[in-house]
Amino acid sequence: MTHLHITSWVVAIILFIVAVLLTKNKNEKPAKIVSMILRLFYLFIIGSGIQLYFLVDPSSGYHIKALLGVLVIVFMELVLAGIKRGKSTTIYWILWFVILAATIYMGFTLPL
Ligand code: HEM
């Protein structure tokens, strides 16, 4: 399950960057397709995350880890939506990056 989880978010980050570049370059059709595939990977991340969540002892930092994981996904969507509308996305990028780093750090330091 951890393998699926890690593979899913690594692929999702790559797809996210590709979707950002395509959206910025106004390649609307490919951008839409990549965004749809990206959303499919959100489901893999959340699905494998939930399974891990039920595997572990619910006492420790897993609630926060899971919440941060969901927020990473939320900010990817906010960045993409912002670019599409031509709004500034700096704050979303910063929050995305900080929360992503915190999520990966927590994931690897939590005892699983
Ligand atoms: C893009 C978002 C996410 C990233 C980057 C991420 C990252 C990670 C990493 C690095 C691990 C450690 C894997 C290991 O120990 O081998 C992990 C484990 C875990 N993740 Fe995620 N995750 C994300 C989303 C989620 C979501 C949405 C949930 C819950 C619904 C979740 C729940 C968990 C749980 C319960 C674990 C097991 C904790 C442990 O390592 O002991 N994650 N995640």
XYZ file of N, CA, C and O and ligand atoms in Angstrom:
491
model
N 0.819 -1.216 0.000
C 0.000 0.000 0.000
C 0.855 1.270 0.000
O 0.539 2.236 -0.687
N 1.972 1.257 0.744
C 2.837 2.450 0.737
C 3.418 2.685 -0.645
O 3.580 3.830 -1.050
N 3.692 1.571 -1.364
C 4.237 1.746 -2.708
C 3.265 2.469 -3.613
O 3.631 3.381 -4.328
N 2.005 2.027 -3.556
C 0.970 2.664 -4.367
C 0.838 4.128 -3.963
O 0.716 5.019 -4.805
N 0.892 4.373 -2.657
C 0.757 5.734 -2.137
C 1.879 6.640 -2.671
O 1.618 7.691 -3.232
N 3.123 6.174 -2.515
C 4.262 7.000 -2.945
C 4.252 7.178 -4.459
O 4.393 8.298 -4.957
N 4.042 6.075 -5.196
C 4.000 6.185 -6.659
C 2.931 7.180 -7.083
O 3.162 8.018 -7.963
N 1.752 7.103 -6.439
C 0.650 7.982 -6.825
C 1.018 9.445 -6.665
O 0.750 10.256 -7.548
N 1.600 9.819 -5.515
C 1.860 11.255 -5.358
C 3.063 11.729 -6.166
O 3.103 12.876 -6.589
N 4.040 10.834 -6.420
C 5.148 11.243 -7.296
C 4.607 11.512 -8.707
O 4.890 12.560 -9.303
N 3.791 10.581 -9.220
C 3.206 10.774 -10.558
C 2.325 12.027 -10.560
O 2.360 12.823 -11.505
N 1.542 12.216 -9.495
C 0.639 13.370 -9.432
C 1.424 14.684 -9.497
O 1.014 15.619 -10.187
N 2.554 14.765 -8.815
C 3.340 16.001 -8.835
C 3.857 16.273 -10.248
O 3.800 17.406 -10.738
N 4.312 15.212 -10.937
C 4.791 15.387 -12.307
C 3.637 15.855 -13.207
O 3.780 16.818 -13.972
N 2.480 15.196 -13.080
C 1.320 15.590 -13.886
C 0.897 17.021 -13.580
O 0.497 17.773 -14.473
N 0.993 17.395 -12.307
C 0.638 18.754 -11.899
C 1.522 19.775 -12.624
O 1.025 20.746 -13.199
N 2.844 19.536 -12.630
C 3.765 20.455 -13.301
C 3.442 20.521 -14.804
O 3.388 21.604 -15.393
N 3.198 19.354 -15.404
C 2.863 19.325 -16.831
C 1.574 20.114 -17.080
O 1.488 20.931 -18.008
N 0.563 19.899 -16.225
C -0.717 20.603 -16.378
C -0.519 22.111 -16.242
O -1.111 22.894 -16.988
N 0.334 22.529 -15.298
C 0.610 23.959 -15.112
C 1.235 24.543 -16.378
O 0.793 25.586 -16.876
N 2.241 23.861 -16.923
C 2.922 24.361 -18.119
C 1.956 24.440 -19.299
O 1.921 25.438 -20.022
N 1.150 23.382 -19.490
C 0.205 23.370 -20.602
C -0.838 24.482 -20.439
O -1.182 25.176 -21.400
N -1.338 24.653 -19.213
C -2.345 25.696 -18.977
C -1.750 27.070 -19.227
O -2.378 27.937 -19.829
N -0.496 27.280 -18.777
C 0.172 28.567 -18.972
C 0.360 28.868 -20.449
O 0.231 30.006 -20.877
N 0.688 27.836 -21.228
C 0.915 28.030 -22.659
C -0.378 28.003 -23.470
O -0.338 27.980 -24.694
N -1.505 27.966 -22.753
C -2.826 27.989 -23.396
C -3.052 26.816 -24.355
O -3.803 26.933 -25.318
N -2.394 25.696 -24.067
C -2.695 24.461 -24.802
C -3.920 23.830 -24.152
O -3.805 22.866 -23.398
N -5.072 24.393 -24.434
C -6.230 24.085 -23.602
C -6.638 22.620 -23.607
O -6.914 22.060 -22.554
N -6.649 22.027 -24.781
C -7.116 20.642 -24.841
C -6.184 19.681 -24.091
O -6.650 18.941 -23.222
N -4.872 19.682 -24.411
C -3.973 18.813 -23.639
C -4.002 19.137 -22.148
O -3.948 18.214 -21.311
N -4.121 20.419 -21.810
C -4.156 20.804 -20.396
C -5.341 20.153 -19.703
O -5.241 19.670 -18.574
N -6.475 20.133 -20.399
C -7.684 19.546 -19.829
C -7.493 18.045 -19.605
O -7.853 17.515 -18.558
N -6.894 17.388 -20.600
C -6.693 15.942 -20.496
C -5.764 15.605 -19.331
O -6.063 14.750 -18.497
N -4.630 16.335 -19.258
C -3.676 16.068 -18.180
C -4.324 16.358 -16.824
O -4.136 15.607 -15.860
N -5.131 17.426 -16.748
C -5.815 17.743 -15.486
C -6.766 16.619 -15.080
O -6.875 16.303 -13.887
N -7.435 16.012 -16.055
C -8.345 14.910 -15.728
C -7.564 13.705 -15.200
O -7.975 13.078 -14.223
N -6.427 13.400 -15.855
C -5.613 12.271 -15.383
C -5.090 12.577 -13.977
O -5.058 11.711 -13.108
N -4.704 13.843 -13.777
C -4.217 14.262 -12.457
C -5.274 13.996 -11.394
O -4.978 13.474 -10.316
N -6.542 14.314 -11.717
C -7.616 14.107 -10.734
C -7.812 12.626 -10.436
O -8.149 12.256 -9.303
N -7.576 11.781 -11.451
C -7.648 10.349 -11.219
C -6.585 9.941 -10.191
O -6.835 9.135 -9.289
N -5.397 10.545 -10.322
C -4.333 10.222 -9.374
C -4.631 10.748 -7.973
O -4.184 10.170 -6.993
N -5.383 11.854 -7.874
C -5.821 12.294 -6.541
C -6.579 11.168 -5.864
O -6.418 10.923 -4.668
N -7.431 10.494 -6.658
C -8.226 9.406 -6.085
C -7.327 8.273 -5.606
O -7.557 7.691 -4.553
N -6.267 7.983 -6.388
C -5.316 6.937 -5.958
C -4.624 7.351 -4.664
O -4.446 6.540 -3.756
N -4.197 8.616 -4.603
C -3.506 9.098 -3.397
C -4.425 8.973 -2.190
O -4.055 8.424 -1.146
N -5.655 9.483 -2.349
C -6.594 9.478 -1.219
C -6.976 8.037 -0.862
O -6.993 7.659 0.308
N -7.225 7.208 -1.895
C -7.592 5.817 -1.649
C -6.509 5.063 -0.891
O -6.782 4.427 0.135
N -5.255 5.174 -1.386
C -4.165 4.457 -0.714
C -3.884 5.079 0.652
O -3.530 4.375 1.604
N -4.062 6.416 0.751
C -3.868 7.103 2.038
C -4.864 6.619 3.073
O -4.514 6.358 4.226
N -6.117 6.481 2.649
C -7.153 6.025 3.586
C -6.862 4.597 4.033
O -6.998 4.254 5.214
N -6.391 3.765 3.084
C -6.072 2.388 3.475
C -4.925 2.352 4.482
O -4.979 1.601 5.453
N -3.900 3.194 4.252
C -2.804 3.277 5.218
C -3.334 3.751 6.568
O -2.936 3.259 7.626
N -4.247 4.709 6.479
C -4.819 5.311 7.689
C -5.476 4.253 8.561
O -5.350 4.270 9.788
N -6.149 3.287 7.919
C -6.809 2.250 8.706
C -5.858 1.131 9.115
O -6.190 0.310 9.965
N -4.661 1.122 8.498
C -3.664 0.115 8.867
C -2.938 0.496 10.148
O -2.475 -0.357 10.888
N -2.801 1.826 10.369
C -1.951 2.273 11.467
C -2.766 2.466 12.734
O -3.986 2.596 12.696
N -2.049 2.508 13.827
C -2.634 2.783 15.123
C -3.088 4.254 15.137
O -2.294 5.159 14.927
N -4.378 4.499 15.341
C -4.907 5.857 15.147
C -4.516 6.864 16.223
O -5.094 7.936 16.288
N -3.534 6.541 17.060
C -3.216 7.445 18.165
C -2.402 8.661 17.728
O -2.676 9.779 18.129
N -1.405 8.466 16.867
C -0.384 9.499 16.689
C -0.717 10.562 15.652
O -1.858 10.967 15.516
N 0.280 10.989 14.926
C 0.117 12.137 14.045
C -0.570 11.854 12.720
O -0.534 12.682 11.827
N -1.220 10.709 12.603
C -1.772 10.332 11.303
C -2.927 11.214 10.854
O -3.127 11.406 9.663
N -3.677 11.745 11.837
C -4.778 12.635 11.455
C -4.219 13.858 10.742
O -4.735 14.288 9.714
N -3.162 14.410 11.328
C -2.559 15.618 10.754
C -1.932 15.285 9.408
O -2.094 16.015 8.442
N -1.237 14.140 9.348
C -0.634 13.711 8.083
C -1.701 13.607 6.987
O -1.507 14.081 5.864
N -2.827 13.004 7.296
C -3.892 12.824 6.312
C -4.477 14.180 5.904
O -4.710 14.444 4.728
N -4.669 15.062 6.888
C -5.210 16.392 6.604
C -4.262 17.171 5.690
O -4.684 17.774 4.699
N -2.966 17.125 6.006
C -1.978 17.817 5.167
C -1.988 17.246 3.760
O -1.911 17.992 2.781
N -2.099 15.918 3.655
C -2.140 15.280 2.337
C -3.296 15.807 1.497
O -3.145 16.103 0.316
N -4.466 15.962 2.137
C -5.627 16.484 1.414
C -5.369 17.939 1.005
O -5.698 18.352 -0.113
N -4.736 18.707 1.903
C -4.460 20.125 1.591
C -3.497 20.271 0.409
O -3.625 21.199 -0.387
N -2.529 19.344 0.294
C -1.620 19.385 -0.861
C -2.440 19.334 -2.148
O -2.214 20.108 -3.081
N -3.430 18.430 -2.171
C -4.278 18.283 -3.349
C -5.112 19.549 -3.570
O -5.215 20.051 -4.687
N -5.668 20.088 -2.495
C -6.472 21.314 -2.595
C -5.652 22.439 -3.234
O -6.126 23.130 -4.151
N -4.391 22.594 -2.798
C -3.601 23.708 -3.332
C -3.162 23.469 -4.778
O -3.010 24.430 -5.531
N -2.993 22.216 -5.184
C -2.709 21.968 -6.602
C -3.889 22.445 -7.441
O -3.714 23.088 -8.481
N -5.101 22.154 -6.987
C -6.290 22.584 -7.721
C -6.413 24.107 -7.721
O -6.814 24.707 -8.717
N -6.093 24.742 -6.597
C -6.186 26.203 -6.522
C -5.187 26.863 -7.468
O -5.506 27.858 -8.119
N -3.958 26.316 -7.546
C -2.957 26.860 -8.470
C -3.482 26.759 -9.902
O -3.473 27.743 -10.649
N -3.974 25.583 -10.276
C -4.455 25.385 -11.646
C -5.641 26.301 -11.965
O -5.692 26.917 -13.032
N -6.564 26.405 -11.020
C -7.733 27.266 -11.239
C -7.298 28.723 -11.361
O -7.814 29.471 -12.187
N -6.329 29.126 -10.537
C -5.833 30.500 -10.568
C -5.184 30.835 -11.898
O -5.437 31.890 -12.479
N -4.340 29.928 -12.402
C -3.677 30.158 -13.690
C -4.724 30.295 -14.797
O -4.639 31.177 -15.639
N -5.717 29.423 -14.751
C -6.750 29.441 -15.787
C -7.476 30.781 -15.811
O -7.801 31.310 -16.865
N -7.704 31.359 -14.621
C -8.419 32.629 -14.568
C -7.492 33.825 -14.677
O -7.940 34.966 -14.550
N -6.180 33.563 -14.845
C -5.230 34.657 -14.969
C -4.981 35.398 -13.667
O -4.524 36.533 -13.658
N -5.278 34.755 -12.526
C -5.024 35.374 -11.224
C -3.607 35.058 -10.752
O -2.972 34.116 -11.230
N -3.139 35.828 -9.781
C -1.837 35.538 -9.179
C -1.931 34.269 -8.338
O -2.873 34.088 -7.568
N -0.934 33.390 -8.511
C -0.991 32.125 -7.777
C 0.172 31.969 -6.802
O 0.359 30.902 -6.230
N 0.926 33.071 -6.611
C 2.124 32.991 -5.761
C 1.830 32.411 -4.384
O 2.526 31.508 -3.928
N 0.763 32.917 -3.747
C 0.472 32.473 -2.384
C 0.099 30.988 -2.365
O 0.485 30.241 -1.469
N -0.632 30.555 -3.395
C -1.000 29.134 -3.470
C 0.232 28.253 -3.679
O 0.343 27.177 -3.089
N 1.150 28.731 -4.531
C 2.395 27.989 -4.764
C 3.176 27.826 -3.469
O 3.654 26.731 -3.158
N 3.303 28.935 -2.730
C 4.088 28.893 -1.492
C 3.457 27.903 -0.511
O 4.125 27.014 0.030
N 2.125 28.048 -0.321
C 1.445 27.162 0.622
C 1.517 25.712 0.152
O 1.739 24.799 0.952
N 1.365 25.504 -1.156
C 1.452 24.146 -1.695
C 2.807 23.537 -1.342
O 2.888 22.424 -0.826
N 3.873 24.306 -1.603
C 5.207 23.774 -1.399
C 5.498 23.484 0.070
O 6.039 22.426 0.413
N 5.108 24.432 0.929
C 5.359 24.257 2.362
C 4.596 23.037 2.882
O 5.150 22.191 3.595
N 3.306 22.934 2.492
C 2.490 21.826 2.983
C 2.981 20.495 2.393
O 3.019 19.472 3.082
N 3.410 20.523 1.124
C 3.952 19.309 0.510
C 5.180 18.826 1.277
O 5.294 17.642 1.617
N 6.097 19.768 1.572
C 7.311 19.402 2.308
C 6.949 18.834 3.677
O 7.482 17.800 4.095
N 5.988 19.476 4.351
C 5.571 19.015 5.680
C 4.943 17.622 5.584
O 5.180 16.757 6.439
N 4.148 17.392 4.531
C 3.477 16.099 4.356
C 4.495 14.980 4.127
O 4.406 13.913 4.741
N 5.476 15.242 3.253
C 6.488 14.221 2.972
C 7.327 13.954 4.217
O 7.592 12.805 4.578
N 7.670 15.051 4.904
C 8.449 14.897 6.140
C 7.684 14.053 7.154
O 8.210 13.096 7.715
N 6.414 14.392 7.364
C 5.599 13.625 8.335
C 5.443 12.182 7.897
O 5.520 11.268 8.708
N 5.202 11.988 6.576
C 5.027 10.628 6.072
C 6.224 9.750 6.394
O 6.077 8.628 6.859
N 7.411 10.312 6.182
C 8.609 9.483 6.385
C 9.052 9.406 7.835
O 9.792 8.497 8.197
N 8.587 10.339 8.681
C 9.001 10.241 10.087
C 7.978 9.486 10.925
O 8.314 8.971 11.979
N 6.723 9.400 10.442
C 5.738 8.605 11.176
C 6.167 7.133 11.134
O 6.698 6.670 10.134
N 5.927 6.418 12.222
C 6.487 5.063 12.327
C 5.717 4.003 11.556
O 5.087 3.148 12.150
N 5.787 4.058 10.232
C 5.221 2.920 9.481
C 6.301 2.333 8.604
O 6.816 3.017 7.743
C 0.074 14.677 -2.238
C -0.283 14.307 -1.053
C 0.475 13.324 -0.198
C 1.833 13.117 -0.044
C 2.972 13.870 -0.721
C 1.999 12.041 0.904
C 3.229 11.537 1.334
C 3.397 10.434 2.150
C 4.660 9.828 2.508
C 6.035 10.307 2.081
C 4.391 8.770 3.311
C 5.409 7.808 3.944
C 5.444 6.497 3.205
C 6.382 5.508 3.898
O 6.543 5.595 5.115
O 6.928 4.632 3.201
C 2.970 8.709 3.495
C 2.303 7.809 4.304
C 0.978 7.939 4.696
N 0.032 8.773 4.114
Fe 0.369 10.139 2.673
N 0.757 11.612 1.324
C -0.192 12.371 0.675
C -1.563 12.265 0.793
C -2.216 11.527 1.773
C -3.637 11.527 2.035
C -4.668 12.326 1.230
C -3.853 10.684 3.099
C -5.121 10.299 3.820
C -6.309 10.288 3.317
C -2.582 10.142 3.501
C -2.370 9.253 4.539
C -1.167 8.613 4.806
C -0.980 7.644 5.873
C -2.033 7.196 6.890
C 0.372 7.224 5.793
C 1.073 6.218 6.718
C 1.923 7.005 7.675
C 3.275 6.410 7.850
O 4.156 6.571 6.994
O 3.498 5.828 8.894
N -1.596 10.675 2.680
N 2.375 9.718 2.763
